[in-house]
Coordinates of C-alpha atoms and ligand atoms in Angstrom, one line a residue:
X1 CA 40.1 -51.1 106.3
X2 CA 43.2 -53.7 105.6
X3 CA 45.6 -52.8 103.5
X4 CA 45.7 -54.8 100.1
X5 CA 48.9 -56.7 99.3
X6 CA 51.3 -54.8 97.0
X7 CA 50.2 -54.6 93.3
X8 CA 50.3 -52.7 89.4
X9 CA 47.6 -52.0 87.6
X10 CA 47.9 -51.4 84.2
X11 CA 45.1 -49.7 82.5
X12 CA 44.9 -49.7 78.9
X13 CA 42.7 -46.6 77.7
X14 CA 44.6 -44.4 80.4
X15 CA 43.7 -41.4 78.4
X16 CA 39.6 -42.8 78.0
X17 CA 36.8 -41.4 79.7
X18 CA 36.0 -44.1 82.5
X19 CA 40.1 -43.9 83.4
X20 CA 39.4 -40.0 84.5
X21 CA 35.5 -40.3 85.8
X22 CA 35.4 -43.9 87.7
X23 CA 39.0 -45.8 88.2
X24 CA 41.4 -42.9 89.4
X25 CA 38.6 -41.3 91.2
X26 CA 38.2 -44.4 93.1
X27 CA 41.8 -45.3 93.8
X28 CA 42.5 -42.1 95.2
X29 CA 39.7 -42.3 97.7
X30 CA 41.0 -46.2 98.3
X31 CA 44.7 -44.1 99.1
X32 CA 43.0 -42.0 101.3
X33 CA 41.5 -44.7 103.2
X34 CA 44.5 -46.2 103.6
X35 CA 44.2 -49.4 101.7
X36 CA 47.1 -49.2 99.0
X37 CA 50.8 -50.4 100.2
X38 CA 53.2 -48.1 99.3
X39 CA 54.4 -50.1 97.1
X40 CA 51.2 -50.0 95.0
X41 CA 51.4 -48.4 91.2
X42 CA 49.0 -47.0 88.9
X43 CA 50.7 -47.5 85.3
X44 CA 48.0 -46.0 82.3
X45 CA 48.9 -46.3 78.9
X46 CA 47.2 -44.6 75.6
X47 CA 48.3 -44.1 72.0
X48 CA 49.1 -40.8 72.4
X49 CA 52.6 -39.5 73.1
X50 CA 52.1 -37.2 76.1
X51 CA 55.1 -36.5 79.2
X52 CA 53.8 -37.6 82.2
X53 CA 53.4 -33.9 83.3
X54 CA 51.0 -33.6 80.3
X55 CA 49.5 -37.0 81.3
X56 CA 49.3 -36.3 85.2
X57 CA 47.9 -32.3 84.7
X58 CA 44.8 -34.1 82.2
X59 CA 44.1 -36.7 84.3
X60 CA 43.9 -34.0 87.3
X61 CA 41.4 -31.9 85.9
X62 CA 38.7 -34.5 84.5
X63 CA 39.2 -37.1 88.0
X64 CA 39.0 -33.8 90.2
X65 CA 35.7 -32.6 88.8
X66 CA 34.5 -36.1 90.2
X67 CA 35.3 -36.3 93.7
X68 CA 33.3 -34.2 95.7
X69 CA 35.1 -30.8 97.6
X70 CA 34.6 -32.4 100.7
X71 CA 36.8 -35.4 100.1
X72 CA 39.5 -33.7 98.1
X73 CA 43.0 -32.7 99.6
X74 CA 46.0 -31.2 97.7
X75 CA 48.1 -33.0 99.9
X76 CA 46.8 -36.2 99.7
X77 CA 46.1 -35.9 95.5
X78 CA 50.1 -35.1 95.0
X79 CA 51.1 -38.3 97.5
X80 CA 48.7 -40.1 95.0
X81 CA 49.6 -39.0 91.6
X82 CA 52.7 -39.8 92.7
X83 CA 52.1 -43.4 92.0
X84 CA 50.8 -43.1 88.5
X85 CA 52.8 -43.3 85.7
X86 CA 51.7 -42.8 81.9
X87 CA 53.2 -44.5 78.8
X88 CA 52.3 -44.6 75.0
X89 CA 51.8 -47.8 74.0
X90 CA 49.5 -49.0 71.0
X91 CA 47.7 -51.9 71.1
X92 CA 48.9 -53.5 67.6
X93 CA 52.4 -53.2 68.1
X94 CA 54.8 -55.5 69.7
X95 CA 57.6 -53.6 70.3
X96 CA 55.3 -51.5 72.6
X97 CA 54.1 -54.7 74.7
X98 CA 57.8 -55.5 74.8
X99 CA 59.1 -52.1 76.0
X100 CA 56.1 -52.1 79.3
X101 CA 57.6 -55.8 80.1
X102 CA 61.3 -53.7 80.4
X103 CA 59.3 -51.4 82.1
X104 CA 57.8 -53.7 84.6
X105 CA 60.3 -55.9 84.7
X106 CA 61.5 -56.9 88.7
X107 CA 58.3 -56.9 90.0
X108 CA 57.1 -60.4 89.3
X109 CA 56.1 -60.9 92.6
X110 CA 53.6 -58.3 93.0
X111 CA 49.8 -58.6 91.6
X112 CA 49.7 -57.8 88.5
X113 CA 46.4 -56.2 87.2
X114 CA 45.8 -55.2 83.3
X115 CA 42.7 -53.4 83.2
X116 CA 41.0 -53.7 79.7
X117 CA 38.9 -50.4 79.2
X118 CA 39.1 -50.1 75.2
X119 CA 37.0 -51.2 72.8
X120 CA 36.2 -55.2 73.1
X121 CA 37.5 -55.9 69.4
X122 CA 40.8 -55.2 70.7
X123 CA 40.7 -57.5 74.0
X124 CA 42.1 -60.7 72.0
X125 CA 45.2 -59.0 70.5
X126 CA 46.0 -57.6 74.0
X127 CA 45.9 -60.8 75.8
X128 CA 47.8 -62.3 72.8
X129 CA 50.3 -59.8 73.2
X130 CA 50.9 -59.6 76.6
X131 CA 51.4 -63.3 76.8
X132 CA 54.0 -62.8 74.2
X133 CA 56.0 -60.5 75.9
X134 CA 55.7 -62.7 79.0
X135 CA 53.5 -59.9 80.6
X136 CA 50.6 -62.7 81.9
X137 CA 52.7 -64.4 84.8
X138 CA 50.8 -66.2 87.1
X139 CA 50.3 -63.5 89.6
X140 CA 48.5 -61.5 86.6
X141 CA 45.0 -61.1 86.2
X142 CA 42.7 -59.7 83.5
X143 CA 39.6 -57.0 84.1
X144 CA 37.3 -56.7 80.9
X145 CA 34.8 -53.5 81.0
X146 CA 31.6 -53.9 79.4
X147 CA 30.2 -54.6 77.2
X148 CA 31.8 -57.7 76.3
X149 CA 31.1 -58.3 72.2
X150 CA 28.4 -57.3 70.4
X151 CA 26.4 -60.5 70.4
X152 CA 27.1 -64.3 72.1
X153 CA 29.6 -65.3 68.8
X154 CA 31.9 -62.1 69.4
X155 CA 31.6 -62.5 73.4
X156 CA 32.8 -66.3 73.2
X157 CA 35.5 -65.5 70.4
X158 CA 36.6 -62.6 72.7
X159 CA 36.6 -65.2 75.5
X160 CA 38.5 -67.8 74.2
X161 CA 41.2 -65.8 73.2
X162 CA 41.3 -63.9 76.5
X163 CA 41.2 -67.5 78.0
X164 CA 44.2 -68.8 76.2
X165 CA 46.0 -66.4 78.4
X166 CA 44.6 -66.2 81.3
X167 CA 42.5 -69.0 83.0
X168 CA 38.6 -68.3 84.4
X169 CA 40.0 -67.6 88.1
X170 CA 42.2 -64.9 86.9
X171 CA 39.4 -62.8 84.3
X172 CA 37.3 -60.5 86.0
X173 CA 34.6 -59.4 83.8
X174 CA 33.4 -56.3 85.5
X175 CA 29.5 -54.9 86.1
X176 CA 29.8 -51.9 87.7
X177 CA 26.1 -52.3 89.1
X178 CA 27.2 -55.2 91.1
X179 CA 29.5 -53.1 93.1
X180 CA 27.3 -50.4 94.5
X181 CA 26.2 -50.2 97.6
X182 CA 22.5 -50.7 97.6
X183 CA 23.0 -54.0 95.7
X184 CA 25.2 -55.3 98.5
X185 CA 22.2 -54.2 100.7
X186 CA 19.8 -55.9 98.4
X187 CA 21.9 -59.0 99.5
X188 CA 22.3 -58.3 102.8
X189 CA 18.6 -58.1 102.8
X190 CA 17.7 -60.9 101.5
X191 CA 20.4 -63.5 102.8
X192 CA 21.4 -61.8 106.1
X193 CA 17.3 -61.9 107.3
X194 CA 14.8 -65.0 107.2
X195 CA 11.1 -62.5 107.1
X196 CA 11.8 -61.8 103.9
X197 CA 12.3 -65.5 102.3
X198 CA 8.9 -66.5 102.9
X199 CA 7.4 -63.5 101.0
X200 CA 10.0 -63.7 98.6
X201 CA 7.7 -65.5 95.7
X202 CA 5.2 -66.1 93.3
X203 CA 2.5 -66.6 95.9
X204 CA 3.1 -62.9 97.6
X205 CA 5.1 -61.3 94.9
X206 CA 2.3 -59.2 92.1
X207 CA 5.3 -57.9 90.2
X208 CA 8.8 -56.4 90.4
X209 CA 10.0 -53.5 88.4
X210 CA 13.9 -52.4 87.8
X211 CA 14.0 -49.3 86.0
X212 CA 17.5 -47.5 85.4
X213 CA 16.3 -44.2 84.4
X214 CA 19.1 -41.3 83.3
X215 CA 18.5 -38.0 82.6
X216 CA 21.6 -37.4 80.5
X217 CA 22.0 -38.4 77.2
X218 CA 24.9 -39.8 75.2
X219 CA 27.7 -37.3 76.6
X220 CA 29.9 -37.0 74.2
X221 CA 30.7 -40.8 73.4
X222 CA 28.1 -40.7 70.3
X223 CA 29.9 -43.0 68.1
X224 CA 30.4 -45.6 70.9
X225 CA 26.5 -45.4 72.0
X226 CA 25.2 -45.3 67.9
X227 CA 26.7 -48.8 67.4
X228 CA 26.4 -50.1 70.7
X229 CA 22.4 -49.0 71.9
X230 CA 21.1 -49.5 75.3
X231 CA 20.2 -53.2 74.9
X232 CA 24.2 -54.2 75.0
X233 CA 25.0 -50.8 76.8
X234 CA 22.2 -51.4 79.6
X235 CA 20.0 -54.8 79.6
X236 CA 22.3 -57.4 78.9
X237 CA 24.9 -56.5 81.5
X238 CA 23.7 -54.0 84.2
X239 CA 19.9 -54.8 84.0
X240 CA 19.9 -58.6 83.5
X241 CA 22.4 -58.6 86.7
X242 CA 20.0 -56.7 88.9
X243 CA 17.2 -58.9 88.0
X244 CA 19.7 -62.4 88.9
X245 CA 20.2 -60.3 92.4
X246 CA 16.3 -60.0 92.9
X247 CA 15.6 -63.5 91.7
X248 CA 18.1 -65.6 92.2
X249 CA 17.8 -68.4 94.5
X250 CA 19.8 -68.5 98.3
X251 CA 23.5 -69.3 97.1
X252 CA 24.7 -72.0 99.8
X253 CA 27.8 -69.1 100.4
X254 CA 29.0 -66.0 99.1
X255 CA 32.1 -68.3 97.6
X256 CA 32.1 -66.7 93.8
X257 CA 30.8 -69.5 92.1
X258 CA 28.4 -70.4 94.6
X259 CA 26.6 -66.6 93.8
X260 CA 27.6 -67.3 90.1
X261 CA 26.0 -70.5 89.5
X262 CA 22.7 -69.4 91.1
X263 CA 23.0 -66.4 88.9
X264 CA 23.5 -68.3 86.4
X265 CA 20.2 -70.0 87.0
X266 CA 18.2 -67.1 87.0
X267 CA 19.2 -66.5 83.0
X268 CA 18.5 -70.1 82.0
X269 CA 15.2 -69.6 83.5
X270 CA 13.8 -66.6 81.8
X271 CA 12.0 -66.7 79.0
X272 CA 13.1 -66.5 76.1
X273 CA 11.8 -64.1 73.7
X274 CA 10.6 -64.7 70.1
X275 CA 9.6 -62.2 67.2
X276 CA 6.6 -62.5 68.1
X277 CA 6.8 -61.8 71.8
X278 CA 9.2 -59.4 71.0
X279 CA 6.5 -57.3 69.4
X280 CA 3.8 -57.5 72.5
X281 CA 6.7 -57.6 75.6
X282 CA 9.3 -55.3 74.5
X283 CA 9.8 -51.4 73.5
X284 CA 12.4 -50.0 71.9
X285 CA 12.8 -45.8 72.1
X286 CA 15.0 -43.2 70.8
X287 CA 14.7 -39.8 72.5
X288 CA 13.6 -36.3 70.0
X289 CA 14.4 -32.9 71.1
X290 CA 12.9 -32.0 74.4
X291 CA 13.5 -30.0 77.9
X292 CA 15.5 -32.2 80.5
X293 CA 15.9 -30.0 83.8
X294 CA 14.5 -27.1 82.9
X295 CA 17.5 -27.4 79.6
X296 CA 16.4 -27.5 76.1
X297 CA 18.3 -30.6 74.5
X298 CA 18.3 -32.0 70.8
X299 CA 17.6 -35.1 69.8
X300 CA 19.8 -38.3 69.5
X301 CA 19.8 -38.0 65.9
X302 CA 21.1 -34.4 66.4
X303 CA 23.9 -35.5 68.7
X304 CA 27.7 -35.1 67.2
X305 CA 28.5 -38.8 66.2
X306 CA 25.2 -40.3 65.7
X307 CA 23.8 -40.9 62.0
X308 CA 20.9 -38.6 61.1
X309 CA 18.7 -41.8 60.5
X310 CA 20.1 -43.6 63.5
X311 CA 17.6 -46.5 64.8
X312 CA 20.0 -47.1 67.9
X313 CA 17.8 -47.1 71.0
X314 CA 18.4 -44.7 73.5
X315 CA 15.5 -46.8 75.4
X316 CA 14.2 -50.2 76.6
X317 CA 11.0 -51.6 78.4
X318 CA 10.2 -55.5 78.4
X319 CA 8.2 -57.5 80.1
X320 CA 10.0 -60.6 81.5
X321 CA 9.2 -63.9 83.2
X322 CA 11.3 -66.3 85.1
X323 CA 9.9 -70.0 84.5
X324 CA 11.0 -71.6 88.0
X325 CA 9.2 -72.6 90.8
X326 CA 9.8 -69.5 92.2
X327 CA 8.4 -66.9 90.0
X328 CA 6.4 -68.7 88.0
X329 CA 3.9 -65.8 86.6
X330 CA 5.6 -63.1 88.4
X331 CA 5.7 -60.3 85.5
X332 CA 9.2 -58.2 85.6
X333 CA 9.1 -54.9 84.0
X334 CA 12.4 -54.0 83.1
X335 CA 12.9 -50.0 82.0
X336 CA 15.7 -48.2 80.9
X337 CA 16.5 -45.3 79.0
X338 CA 18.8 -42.2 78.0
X339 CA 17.0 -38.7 78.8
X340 CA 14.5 -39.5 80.5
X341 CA 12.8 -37.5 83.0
X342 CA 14.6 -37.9 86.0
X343 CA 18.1 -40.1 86.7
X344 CA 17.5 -42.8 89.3
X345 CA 17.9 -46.4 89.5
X346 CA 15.4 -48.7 91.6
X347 CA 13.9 -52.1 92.5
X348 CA 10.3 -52.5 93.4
X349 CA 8.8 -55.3 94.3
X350 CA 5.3 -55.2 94.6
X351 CA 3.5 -57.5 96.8
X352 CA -0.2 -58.6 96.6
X353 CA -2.9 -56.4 97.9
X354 CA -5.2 -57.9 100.6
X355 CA -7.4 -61.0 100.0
X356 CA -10.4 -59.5 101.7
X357 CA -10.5 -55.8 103.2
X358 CA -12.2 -55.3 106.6
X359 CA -10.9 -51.5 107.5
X360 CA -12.7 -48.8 105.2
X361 CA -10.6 -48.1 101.8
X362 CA -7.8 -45.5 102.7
X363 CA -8.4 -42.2 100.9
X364 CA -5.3 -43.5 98.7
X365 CA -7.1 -46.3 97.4
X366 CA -6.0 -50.2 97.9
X367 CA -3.5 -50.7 99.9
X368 CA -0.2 -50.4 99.6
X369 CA 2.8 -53.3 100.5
X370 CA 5.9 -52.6 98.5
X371 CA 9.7 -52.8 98.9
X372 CA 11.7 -50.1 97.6
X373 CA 15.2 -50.3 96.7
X374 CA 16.8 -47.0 95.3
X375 CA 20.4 -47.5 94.1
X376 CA 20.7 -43.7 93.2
X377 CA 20.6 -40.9 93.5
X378 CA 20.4 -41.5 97.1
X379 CA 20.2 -45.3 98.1
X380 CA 17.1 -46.4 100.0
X381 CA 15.4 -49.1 101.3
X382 CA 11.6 -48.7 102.4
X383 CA 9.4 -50.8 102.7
X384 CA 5.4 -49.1 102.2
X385 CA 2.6 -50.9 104.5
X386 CA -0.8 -49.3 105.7
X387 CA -0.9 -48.1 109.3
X388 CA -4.0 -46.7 111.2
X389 CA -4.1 -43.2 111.3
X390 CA -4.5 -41.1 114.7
X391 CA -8.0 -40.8 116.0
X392 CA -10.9 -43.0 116.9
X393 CA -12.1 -44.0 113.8
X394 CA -10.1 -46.9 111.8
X395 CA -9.0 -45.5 108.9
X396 CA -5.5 -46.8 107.5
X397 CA -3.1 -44.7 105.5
X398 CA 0.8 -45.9 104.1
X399 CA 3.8 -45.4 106.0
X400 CA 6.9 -46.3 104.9
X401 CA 10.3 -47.7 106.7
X402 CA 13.1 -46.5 106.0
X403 CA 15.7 -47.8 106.4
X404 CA 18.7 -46.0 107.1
X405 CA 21.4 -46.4 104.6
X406 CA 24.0 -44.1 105.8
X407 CA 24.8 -45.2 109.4
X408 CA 27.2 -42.9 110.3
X409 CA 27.5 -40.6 108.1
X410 CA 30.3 -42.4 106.7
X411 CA 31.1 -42.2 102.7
X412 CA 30.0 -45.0 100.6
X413 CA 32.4 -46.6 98.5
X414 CA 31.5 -46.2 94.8
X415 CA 30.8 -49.4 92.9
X416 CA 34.8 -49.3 91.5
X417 CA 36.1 -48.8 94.9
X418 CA 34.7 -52.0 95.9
X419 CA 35.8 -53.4 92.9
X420 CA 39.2 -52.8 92.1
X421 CA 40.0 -53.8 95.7
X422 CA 38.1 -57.0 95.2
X423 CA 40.5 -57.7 92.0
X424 CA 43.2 -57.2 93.9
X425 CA 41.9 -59.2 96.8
X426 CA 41.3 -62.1 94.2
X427 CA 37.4 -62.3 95.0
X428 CA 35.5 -63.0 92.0
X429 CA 31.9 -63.0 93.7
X430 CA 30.9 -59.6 92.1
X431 CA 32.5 -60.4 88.8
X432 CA 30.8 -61.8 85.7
X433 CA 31.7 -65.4 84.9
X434 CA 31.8 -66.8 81.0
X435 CA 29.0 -68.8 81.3
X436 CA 26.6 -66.1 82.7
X437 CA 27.9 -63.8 80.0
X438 CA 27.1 -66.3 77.2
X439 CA 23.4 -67.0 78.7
X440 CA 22.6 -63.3 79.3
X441 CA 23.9 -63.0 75.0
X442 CA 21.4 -65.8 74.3
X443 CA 18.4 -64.1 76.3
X444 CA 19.3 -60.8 74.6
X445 CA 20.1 -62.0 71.1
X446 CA 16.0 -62.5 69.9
X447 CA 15.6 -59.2 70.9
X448 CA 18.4 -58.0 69.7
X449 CA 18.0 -59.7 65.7
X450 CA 13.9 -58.9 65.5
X451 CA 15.1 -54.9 66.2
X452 CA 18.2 -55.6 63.3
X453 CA 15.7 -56.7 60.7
X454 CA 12.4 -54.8 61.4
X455 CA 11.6 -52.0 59.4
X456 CA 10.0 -49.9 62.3
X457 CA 11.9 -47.6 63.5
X458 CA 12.4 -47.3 67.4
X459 CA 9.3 -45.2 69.0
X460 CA 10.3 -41.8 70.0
X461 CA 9.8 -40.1 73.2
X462 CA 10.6 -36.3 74.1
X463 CA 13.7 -36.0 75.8
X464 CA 12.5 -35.3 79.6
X465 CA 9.5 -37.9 79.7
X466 CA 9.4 -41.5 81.2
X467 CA 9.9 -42.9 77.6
X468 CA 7.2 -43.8 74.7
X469 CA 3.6 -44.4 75.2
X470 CA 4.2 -48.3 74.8
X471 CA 6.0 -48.4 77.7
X472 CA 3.1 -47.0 79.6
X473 CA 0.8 -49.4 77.9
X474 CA 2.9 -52.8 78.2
X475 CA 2.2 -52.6 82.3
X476 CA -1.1 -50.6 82.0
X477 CA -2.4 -53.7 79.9
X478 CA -1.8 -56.1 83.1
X479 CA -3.5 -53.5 85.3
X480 CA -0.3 -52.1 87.1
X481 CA 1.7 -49.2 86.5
X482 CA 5.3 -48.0 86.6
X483 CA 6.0 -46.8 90.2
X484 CA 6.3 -43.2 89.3
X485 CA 3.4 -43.0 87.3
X486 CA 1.2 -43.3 90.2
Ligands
BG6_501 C1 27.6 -47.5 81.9 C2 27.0 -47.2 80.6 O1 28.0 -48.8 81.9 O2 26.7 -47.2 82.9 C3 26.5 -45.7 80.5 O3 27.9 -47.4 79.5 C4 25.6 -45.4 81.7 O4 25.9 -45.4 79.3 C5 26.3 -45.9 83.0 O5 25.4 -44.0 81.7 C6 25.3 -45.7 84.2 O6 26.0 -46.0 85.3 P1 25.7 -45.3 86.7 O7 26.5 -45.9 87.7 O8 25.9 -43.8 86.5 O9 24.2 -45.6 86.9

């Protein structure tokens, strides 16, 4: 693996969650590997007025408890704590934007990478500020975590001010989905072989089903989660790009705007939702008390942080079509939710059964032709067909290949791995652009208002189950099912 040219990244919310579970987990493995110059710097800043001992012995403990015994050396942490260095700095205050320009001052040359992982409402005043202490030199770029506003109005007033600052080429608006591995297999599937494309529609394509199920519930960011809710914390962003990666069109490259625009296309295309449609296609849970591994656990109302009449949803199901020549009357179930009954994250794509049967049914019923692509727990890619079974009589039963994911052992990168190194590399492919953000808003926004003003509450589910009946019932009306409710 090359080594990335020199760079700092400054992270504002150093002392957040996603700092300690996801980015300094995932530079030190990119250390390890090899891939940061020496020259490389990590520089975290948070309101809160701690020594960089203080800073460095925190950050330890929470990043250790996510990267796995077997990749973890002592050595290797202290060479790479070495080049992280904590500061206080609020976000309202100039002086404090002026005293990290002193602080980075002589190393204009380097890539310079502020990493935006607060709250959205604060993004503008940032960018602002860091262009008035002359922070944003041309060699500067901008990551903004998700979720990006609250609603397409916020997004593009966010947007606009982040743009003032810092043109499109140097904002990377970050999904984490798009970096894992599996989704680079999706595309490697699709675009690296040509027997897929020509099953790869409406005509042999029943319906495809993306469900990001989690087991665990709001962990401990309660407030966050009770005014954010799973359609801005899940669909818009991390569902909605999944669904462009299935459906989207053969981009003439992997160039970033080549894959964006034909993204892009994918949004414009779907659609859109009205209150009425709202009501038939699309469920919105909220998870009671229930047993989740074998663990009593209370309800989202009962969580610290969330209201006691909360109506946030903890889960999602729609039903979703994609008006191109493509997928005309291809149904997409999308499915997401909070405490569910198991954590895993998949991509099926069902094709039609047989026209005409000539073998004997199999003891399993029709037959079975179906792509799986599991993005966690353990990525997989099988694909289910009927095979004859041994013996004289004809008598087919499914068999699935698997593909193996894992090669050689090797570790996979995690999605911020891949990321951060892309930032760094300048290569926007895997990286949100405005004008996808703004369409996905629009798509959601219908949703979004008929949930704001209905007086039904979400529907609950027990914590532990595959979410509320409707869910069931939106598929089972159209004769299918979810995949693990076979
Ligand atoms: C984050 C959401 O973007 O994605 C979390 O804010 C969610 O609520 C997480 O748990 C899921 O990511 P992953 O990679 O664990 O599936």
């Amino acid at each position: 693996m090359n080594a990335v040219n020199p760079f700092d990244l400054v992270i504002f919310g150093g002392t957040g969650d996603l700092t300690a579970r996801k980015l300094i987990p995932a530079l030190y493995h990119r250390h390890c590997a090899g891939q940061l110059p020496e020259q490389a710097r990590i520089i975290t800043l948070g309101r809160r007025d701690l020594s960089r001992d203080d800073y460095l012995a925190s950050i330890s403990e929470k990043s250790h408890a996510q990267i796995s015994e077997k990749y973890f050396d002592a050595e290797q942490w202290q060479a790479f704590s070495s080049r992280i260095e904590y500061r206080k700095l609020d976000a309202n205050s100039d002086d404090d934007f002026n005293n990290l320009a002193d602080y980075l001052q002589g190393t204009q040359d380097r890539i310079r990478i502020f990493y935006l992982s607060t709250s959205p409402d604060l993004f503008a005043g940032i960018c602002q500020r860091l262009a008035r202490s002359d922070l944003a030199h041309e060699n500067s770029r901008v990551v903004l975590e998700k979720p990006l506003g609250r609603d397409l109005e916020s997004a593009d007033a966010i947007n606009a001010c982040v743009e003032s600052v810092f043109d499109e080429k140097r904002i990377y608006r970050i999904d984490h989905y798009l970096g894992k591995e599996a989704v680079q297999n999706l595309m490697a599937l699709r675009f690296g072989n040509s027997i897929f494309e020509p099953l790869w529609s409406h005509g042999k394509i029943r319906d495809v089903q993306i469900t990001l199920a989690e087991d665990i519930g709001v962990e401990g960011r309660g407030e966050f989660y009770d005014a954010t809710g799973t359609l801005r914390d899940m669909l818009q962003n991390h569902l909605m790009q999944l669904l462009c990666i299935v459906a989207m069109e053969p981009p003439i490259s992997m160039d970033a705007d080549n894959v964006r625009d034909e993204k892009l296309k994918v949004i414009r295309s779907l659609e859109a939702f009205t209150p009425e449609t709202v009501k038939v296609n699309a469920v919105r849970g909220q998870y009671q008390a229930g047993i989740v591994n074998d663990e009593k656990v209370p309800a989202y109302r009962d969580e610290p942080g969330i209201s006691e009449d909360s109506c946030t949803e903890t889960f999602i199901a729609l039903k979703a079509r994609i008006n191109n020549w493509r997928w005309s009357g291809v149904p997409f179930y999308l499915r997401t939710g909070k405490r569910m009954h198991e954590q895993v994250s998949e991509v099926v794509i069902n094709f039609y059964s047989l026209p005409h049967a000539i073998y004997p049914a199999s003891e399993q019923g029709e037959s079975v032709n179906r792509l799986d692509i599991r993005l966690q727990p353990q990525e997989s890619v099988e694909l289910h067909l009927m095979a004859k079974q041994a013996g004289d009589e004809n008598v087919l039963k499914p068999v699935k290949l698997d593909l193996d994911l894992t090669g050689s052992g090797e570790r996979h990168l995690d999605a911020y791995e891949r990321l951060l190194m892309d930032v760094v590399r300048g290569n926007q492919t895997l990286f949100v652009r405005r004008d996808e953000l703004n369409a996905a808003w629009e798509w959601v926004e219908p949703i979004m208002k008929t949930w704001e003003t209905s007086e039904k509450p979400p529907q609950f589910y027990p914590a532990g189950t595959p979410g509320p009946h409707a869910a069931r019932d939106l598929i089972v009306r159209d004769g299918r099912h979810w995949i693990d409710d076979d």
